[in-house]
PDB file of C-alpha atoms in Angstrom:
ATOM      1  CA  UNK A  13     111.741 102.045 113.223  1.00 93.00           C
ATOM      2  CA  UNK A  14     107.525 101.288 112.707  1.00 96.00           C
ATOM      3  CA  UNK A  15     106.054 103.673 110.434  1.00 97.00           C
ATOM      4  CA  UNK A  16     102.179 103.972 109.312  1.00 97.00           C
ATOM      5  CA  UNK A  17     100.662 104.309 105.832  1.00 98.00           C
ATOM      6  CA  UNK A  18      97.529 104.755 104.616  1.00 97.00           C
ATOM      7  CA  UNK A  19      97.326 102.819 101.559  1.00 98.00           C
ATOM      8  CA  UNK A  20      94.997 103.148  98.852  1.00 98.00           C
ATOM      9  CA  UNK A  21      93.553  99.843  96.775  1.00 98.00           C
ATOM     10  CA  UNK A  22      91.486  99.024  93.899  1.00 97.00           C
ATOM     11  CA  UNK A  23      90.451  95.967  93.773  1.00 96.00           C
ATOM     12  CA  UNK A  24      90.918  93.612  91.020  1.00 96.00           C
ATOM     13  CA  UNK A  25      87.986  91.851  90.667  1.00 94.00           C
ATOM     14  CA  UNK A  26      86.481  93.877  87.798  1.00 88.00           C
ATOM     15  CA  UNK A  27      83.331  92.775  88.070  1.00 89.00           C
ATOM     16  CA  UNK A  28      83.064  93.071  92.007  1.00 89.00           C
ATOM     17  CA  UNK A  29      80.445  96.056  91.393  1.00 87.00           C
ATOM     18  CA  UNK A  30      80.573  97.424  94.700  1.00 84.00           C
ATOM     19  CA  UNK A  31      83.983  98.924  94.498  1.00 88.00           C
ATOM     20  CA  UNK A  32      83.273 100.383  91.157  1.00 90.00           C
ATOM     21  CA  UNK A  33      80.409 102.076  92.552  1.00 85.00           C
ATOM     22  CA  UNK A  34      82.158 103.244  95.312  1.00 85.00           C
ATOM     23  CA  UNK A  35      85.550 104.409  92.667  1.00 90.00           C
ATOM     24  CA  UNK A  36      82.282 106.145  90.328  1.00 88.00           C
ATOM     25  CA  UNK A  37      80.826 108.013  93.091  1.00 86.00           C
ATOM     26  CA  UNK A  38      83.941 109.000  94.574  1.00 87.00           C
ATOM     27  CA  UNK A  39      85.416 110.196  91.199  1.00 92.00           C
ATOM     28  CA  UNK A  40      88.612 108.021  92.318  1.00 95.00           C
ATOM     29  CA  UNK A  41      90.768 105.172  90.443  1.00 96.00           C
ATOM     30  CA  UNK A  42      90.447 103.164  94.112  1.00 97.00           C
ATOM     31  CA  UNK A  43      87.673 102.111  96.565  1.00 94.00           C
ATOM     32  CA  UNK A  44      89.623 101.650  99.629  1.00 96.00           C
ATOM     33  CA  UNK A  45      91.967 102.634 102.241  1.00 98.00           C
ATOM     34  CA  UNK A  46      93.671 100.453 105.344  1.00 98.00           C
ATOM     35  CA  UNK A  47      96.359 101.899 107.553  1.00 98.00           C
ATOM     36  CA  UNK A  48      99.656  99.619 107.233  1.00 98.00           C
ATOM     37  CA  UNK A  49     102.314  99.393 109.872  1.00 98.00           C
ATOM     38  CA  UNK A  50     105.663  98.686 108.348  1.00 98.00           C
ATOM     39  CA  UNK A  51     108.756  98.112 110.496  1.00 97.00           C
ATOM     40  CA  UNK A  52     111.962  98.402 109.682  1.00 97.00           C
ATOM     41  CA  UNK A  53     110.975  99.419 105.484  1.00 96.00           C
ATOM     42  CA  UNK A  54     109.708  95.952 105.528  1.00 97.00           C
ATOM     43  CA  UNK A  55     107.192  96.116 103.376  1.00 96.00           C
ATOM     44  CA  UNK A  56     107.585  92.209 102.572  1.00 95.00           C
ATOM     45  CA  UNK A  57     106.186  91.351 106.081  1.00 97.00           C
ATOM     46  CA  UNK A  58     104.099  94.937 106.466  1.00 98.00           C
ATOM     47  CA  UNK A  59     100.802  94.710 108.453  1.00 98.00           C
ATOM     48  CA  UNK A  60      97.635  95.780 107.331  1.00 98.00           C
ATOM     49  CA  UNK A  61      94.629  96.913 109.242  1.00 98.00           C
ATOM     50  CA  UNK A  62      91.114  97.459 107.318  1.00 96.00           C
ATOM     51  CA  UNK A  63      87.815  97.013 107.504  1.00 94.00           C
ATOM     52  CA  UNK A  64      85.915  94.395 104.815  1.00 91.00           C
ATOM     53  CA  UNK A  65      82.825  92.796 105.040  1.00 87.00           C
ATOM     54  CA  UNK A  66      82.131  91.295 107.289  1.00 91.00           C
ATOM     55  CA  UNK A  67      84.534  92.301 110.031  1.00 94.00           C
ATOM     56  CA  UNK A  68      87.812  95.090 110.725  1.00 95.00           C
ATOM     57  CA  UNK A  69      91.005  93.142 110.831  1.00 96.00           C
ATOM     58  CA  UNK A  70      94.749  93.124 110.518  1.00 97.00           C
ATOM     59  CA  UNK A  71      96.246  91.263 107.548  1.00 97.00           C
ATOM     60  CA  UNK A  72      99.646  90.797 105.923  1.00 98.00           C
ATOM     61  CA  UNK A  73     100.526  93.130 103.126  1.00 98.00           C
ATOM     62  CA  UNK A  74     101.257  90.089 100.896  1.00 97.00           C
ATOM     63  CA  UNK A  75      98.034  88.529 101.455  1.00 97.00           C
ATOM     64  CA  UNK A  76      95.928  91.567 100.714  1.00 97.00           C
ATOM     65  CA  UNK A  77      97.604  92.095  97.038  1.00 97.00           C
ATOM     66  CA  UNK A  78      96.046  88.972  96.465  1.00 97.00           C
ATOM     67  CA  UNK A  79      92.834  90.587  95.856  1.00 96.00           C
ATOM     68  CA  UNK A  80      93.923  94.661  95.801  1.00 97.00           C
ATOM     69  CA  UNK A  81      96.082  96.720  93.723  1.00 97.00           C
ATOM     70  CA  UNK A  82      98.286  99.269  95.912  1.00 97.00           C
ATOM     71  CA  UNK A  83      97.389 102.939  93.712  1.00 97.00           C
ATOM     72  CA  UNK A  84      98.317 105.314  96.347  1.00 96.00           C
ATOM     73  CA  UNK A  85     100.869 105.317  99.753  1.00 97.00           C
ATOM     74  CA  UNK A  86     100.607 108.368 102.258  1.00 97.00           C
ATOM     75  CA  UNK A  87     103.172 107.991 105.401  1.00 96.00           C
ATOM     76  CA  UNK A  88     101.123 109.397 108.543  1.00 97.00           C
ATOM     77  CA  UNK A  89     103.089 111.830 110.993  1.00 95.00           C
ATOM     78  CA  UNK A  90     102.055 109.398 114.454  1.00 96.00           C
ATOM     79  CA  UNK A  91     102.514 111.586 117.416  1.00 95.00           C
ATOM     80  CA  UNK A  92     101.249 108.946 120.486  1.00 96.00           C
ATOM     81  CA  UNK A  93     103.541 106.184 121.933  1.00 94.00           C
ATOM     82  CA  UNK A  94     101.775 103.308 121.209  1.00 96.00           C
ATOM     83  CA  UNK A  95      99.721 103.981 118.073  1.00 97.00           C
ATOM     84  CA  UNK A  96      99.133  99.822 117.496  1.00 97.00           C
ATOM     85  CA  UNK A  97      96.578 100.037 120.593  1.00 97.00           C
ATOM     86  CA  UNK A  98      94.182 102.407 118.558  1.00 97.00           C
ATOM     87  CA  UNK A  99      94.609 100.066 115.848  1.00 97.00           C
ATOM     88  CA  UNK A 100      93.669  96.729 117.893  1.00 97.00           C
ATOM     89  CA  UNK A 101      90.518  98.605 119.516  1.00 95.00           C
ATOM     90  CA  UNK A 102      89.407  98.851 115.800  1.00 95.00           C
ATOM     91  CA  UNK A 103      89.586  94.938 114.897  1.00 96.00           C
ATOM     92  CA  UNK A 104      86.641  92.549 114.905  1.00 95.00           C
ATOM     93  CA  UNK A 105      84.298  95.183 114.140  1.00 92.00           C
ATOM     94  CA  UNK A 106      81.335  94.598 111.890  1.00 89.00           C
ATOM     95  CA  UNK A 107      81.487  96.130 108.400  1.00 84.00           C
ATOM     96  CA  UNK A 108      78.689  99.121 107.788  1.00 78.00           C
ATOM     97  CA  UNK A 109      76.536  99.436 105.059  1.00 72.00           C
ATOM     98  CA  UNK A 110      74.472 102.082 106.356  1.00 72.00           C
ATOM     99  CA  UNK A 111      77.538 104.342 106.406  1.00 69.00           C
ATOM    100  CA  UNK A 112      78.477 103.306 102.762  1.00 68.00           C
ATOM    101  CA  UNK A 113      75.009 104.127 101.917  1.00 70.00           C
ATOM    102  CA  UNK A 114      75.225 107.996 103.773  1.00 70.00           C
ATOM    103  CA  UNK A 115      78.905 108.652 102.295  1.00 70.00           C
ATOM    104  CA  UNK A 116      77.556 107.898  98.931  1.00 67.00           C
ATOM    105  CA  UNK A 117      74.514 109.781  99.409  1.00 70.00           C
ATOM    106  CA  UNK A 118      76.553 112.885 100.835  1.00 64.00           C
ATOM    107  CA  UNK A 119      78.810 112.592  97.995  1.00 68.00           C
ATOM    108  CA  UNK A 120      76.314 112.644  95.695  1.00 68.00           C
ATOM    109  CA  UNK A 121      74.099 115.774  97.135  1.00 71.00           C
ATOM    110  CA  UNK A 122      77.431 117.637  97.977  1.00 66.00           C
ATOM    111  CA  UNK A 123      76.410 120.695 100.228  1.00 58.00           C
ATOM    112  CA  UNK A 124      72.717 120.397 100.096  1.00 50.00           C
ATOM    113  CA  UNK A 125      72.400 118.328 103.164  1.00 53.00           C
ATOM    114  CA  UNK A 126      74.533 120.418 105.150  1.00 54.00           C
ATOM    115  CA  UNK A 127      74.249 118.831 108.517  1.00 52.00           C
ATOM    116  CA  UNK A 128      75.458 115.071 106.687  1.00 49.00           C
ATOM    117  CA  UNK A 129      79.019 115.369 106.749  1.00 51.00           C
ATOM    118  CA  UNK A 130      78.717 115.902 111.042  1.00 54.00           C
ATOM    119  CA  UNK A 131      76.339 112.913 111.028  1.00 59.00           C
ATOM    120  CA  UNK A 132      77.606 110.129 113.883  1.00 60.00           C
ATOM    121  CA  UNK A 133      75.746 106.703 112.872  1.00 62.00           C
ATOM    122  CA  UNK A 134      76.738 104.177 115.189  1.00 61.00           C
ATOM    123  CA  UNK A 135      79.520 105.841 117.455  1.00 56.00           C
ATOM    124  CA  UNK A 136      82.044 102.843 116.084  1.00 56.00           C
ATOM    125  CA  UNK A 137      80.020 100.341 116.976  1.00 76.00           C
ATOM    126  CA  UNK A 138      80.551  99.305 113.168  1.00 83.00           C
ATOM    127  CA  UNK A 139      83.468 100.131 110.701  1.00 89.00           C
ATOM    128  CA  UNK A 140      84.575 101.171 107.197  1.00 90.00           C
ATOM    129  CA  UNK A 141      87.590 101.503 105.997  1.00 93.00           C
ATOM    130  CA  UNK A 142      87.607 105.128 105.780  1.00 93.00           C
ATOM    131  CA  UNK A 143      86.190 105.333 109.335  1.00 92.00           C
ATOM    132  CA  UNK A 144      88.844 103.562 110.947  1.00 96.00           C
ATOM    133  CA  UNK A 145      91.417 105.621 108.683  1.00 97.00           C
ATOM    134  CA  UNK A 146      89.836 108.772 109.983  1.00 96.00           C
ATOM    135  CA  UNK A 147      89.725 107.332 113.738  1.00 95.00           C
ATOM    136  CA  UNK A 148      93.676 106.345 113.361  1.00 98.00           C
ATOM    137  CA  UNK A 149      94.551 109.999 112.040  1.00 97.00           C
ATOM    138  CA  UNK A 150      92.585 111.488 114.897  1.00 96.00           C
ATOM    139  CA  UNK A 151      93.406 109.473 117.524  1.00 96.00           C
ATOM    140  CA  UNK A 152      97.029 108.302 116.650  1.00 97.00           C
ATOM    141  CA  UNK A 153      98.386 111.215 114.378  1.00 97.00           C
ATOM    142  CA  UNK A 154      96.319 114.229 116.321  1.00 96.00           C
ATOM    143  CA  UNK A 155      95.028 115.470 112.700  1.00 97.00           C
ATOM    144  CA  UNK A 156      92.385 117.812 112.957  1.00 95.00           C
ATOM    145  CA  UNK A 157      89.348 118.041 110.384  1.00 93.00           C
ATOM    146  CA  UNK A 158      85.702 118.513 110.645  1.00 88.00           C
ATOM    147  CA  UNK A 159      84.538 115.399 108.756  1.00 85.00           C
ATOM    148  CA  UNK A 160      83.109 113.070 111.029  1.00 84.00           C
ATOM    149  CA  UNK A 161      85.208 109.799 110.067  1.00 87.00           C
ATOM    150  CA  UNK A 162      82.138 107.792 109.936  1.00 84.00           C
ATOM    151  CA  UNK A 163      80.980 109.690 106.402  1.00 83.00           C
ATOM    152  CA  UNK A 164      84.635 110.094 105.026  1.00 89.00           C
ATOM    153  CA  UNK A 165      85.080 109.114 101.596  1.00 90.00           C
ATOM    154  CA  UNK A 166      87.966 107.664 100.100  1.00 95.00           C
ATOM    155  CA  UNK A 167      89.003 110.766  98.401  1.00 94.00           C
ATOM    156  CA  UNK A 168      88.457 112.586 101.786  1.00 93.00           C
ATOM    157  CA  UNK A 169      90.746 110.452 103.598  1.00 96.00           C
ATOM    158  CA  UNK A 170      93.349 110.873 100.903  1.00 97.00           C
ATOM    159  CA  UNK A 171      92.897 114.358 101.025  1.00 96.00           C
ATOM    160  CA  UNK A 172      93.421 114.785 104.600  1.00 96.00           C
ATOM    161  CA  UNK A 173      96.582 113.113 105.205  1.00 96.00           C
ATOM    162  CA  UNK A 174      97.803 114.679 102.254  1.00 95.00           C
ATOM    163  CA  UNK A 175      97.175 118.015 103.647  1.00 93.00           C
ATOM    164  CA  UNK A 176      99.114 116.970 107.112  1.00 93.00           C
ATOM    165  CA  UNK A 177     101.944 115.492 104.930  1.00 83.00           C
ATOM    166  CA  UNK A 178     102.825 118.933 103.437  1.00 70.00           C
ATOM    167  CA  UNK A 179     102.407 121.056 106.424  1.00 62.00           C
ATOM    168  CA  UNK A 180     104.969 118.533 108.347  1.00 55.00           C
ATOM    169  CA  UNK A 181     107.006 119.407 105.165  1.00 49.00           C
ATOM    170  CA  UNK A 182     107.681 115.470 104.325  1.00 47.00           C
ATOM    171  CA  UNK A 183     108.045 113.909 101.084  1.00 41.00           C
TER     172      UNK A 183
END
């Protein structure tokens, strides 16, 4: 049986500044999110897919811990047939900053730039990892929310497929 995760990291670098402003702004103990395919309860040989800089791509579990501390595991409800194609449609996509830069800044203002969380960037011509989080819950798991997944937040993420995890009654 494959299941999907979304996994929340921190990474361990302490001194890699960008993920501690990222964990400041977002009021959160991690900075980032991939969506892990793990067959069988193997996590040993689980799959990750994410988006760093420079480019979305799939890793091993194993070989992400290298540099990432797992603080948070949320098992999606996938509803299509074949959610690895969404997945691969995702990889080799550049990493960006822009979108980092408009998350943070809607974050920040909170409701006083109303029309920000709607904002559409680049159309997934780029990727963060919250983006291609958001796309996988839309596209793969049929989760509804009004965030555009290009300005998601890590927290947002979380908090969406925590919302669909309760209302399917799991865990």
């Amino acid at each position: 049986m494959t299941e999907f995760y979304l996994v929340f990291f921190k990474n361990k670098n302490p001194w890699y500044v960008f993920a501690r402003i990222i964990e400041l702004v977002d009021r959160t103990d991690y900075s980032h999110v991939e969506v892990v395919k793990v067959v069988d309860n193997n996590w040993k040989d689980a799959i990750c897919y994410g988006s760093i800089f420079p480019k979305s791509s799939k890793i091993k579990l194993s070989e992400l811990k290298k540099h990432y501390e797992i603080k948070d595991t949320i098992q999606l409800s996938v509803v299509i047939e074949n959610p690895t194609v969404v997945l691969d449609s995702l990889m080799n996509k550049y990493y960006s900053f822009v979108q980092i830069l408009l998350t943070g800044i809607k974050l920040l203002t909170g409701s006083a730039i109303s029309w920000l969380p709607y904002v559409k960037v680049n159309l997934s011509k780029y990727l963060i990892c919250t983006e291609l989080g958001g796309i996988f819950m839309q596209e793969a798991c049929q989760y509804k929310f009004e965030t555009s997944p290009e300005v998601l937040s890590v927290s947002e993420t979380r908090h969406i497929a925590l919302s669909y995890l309760y209302r399917f009654g799991e865990k």
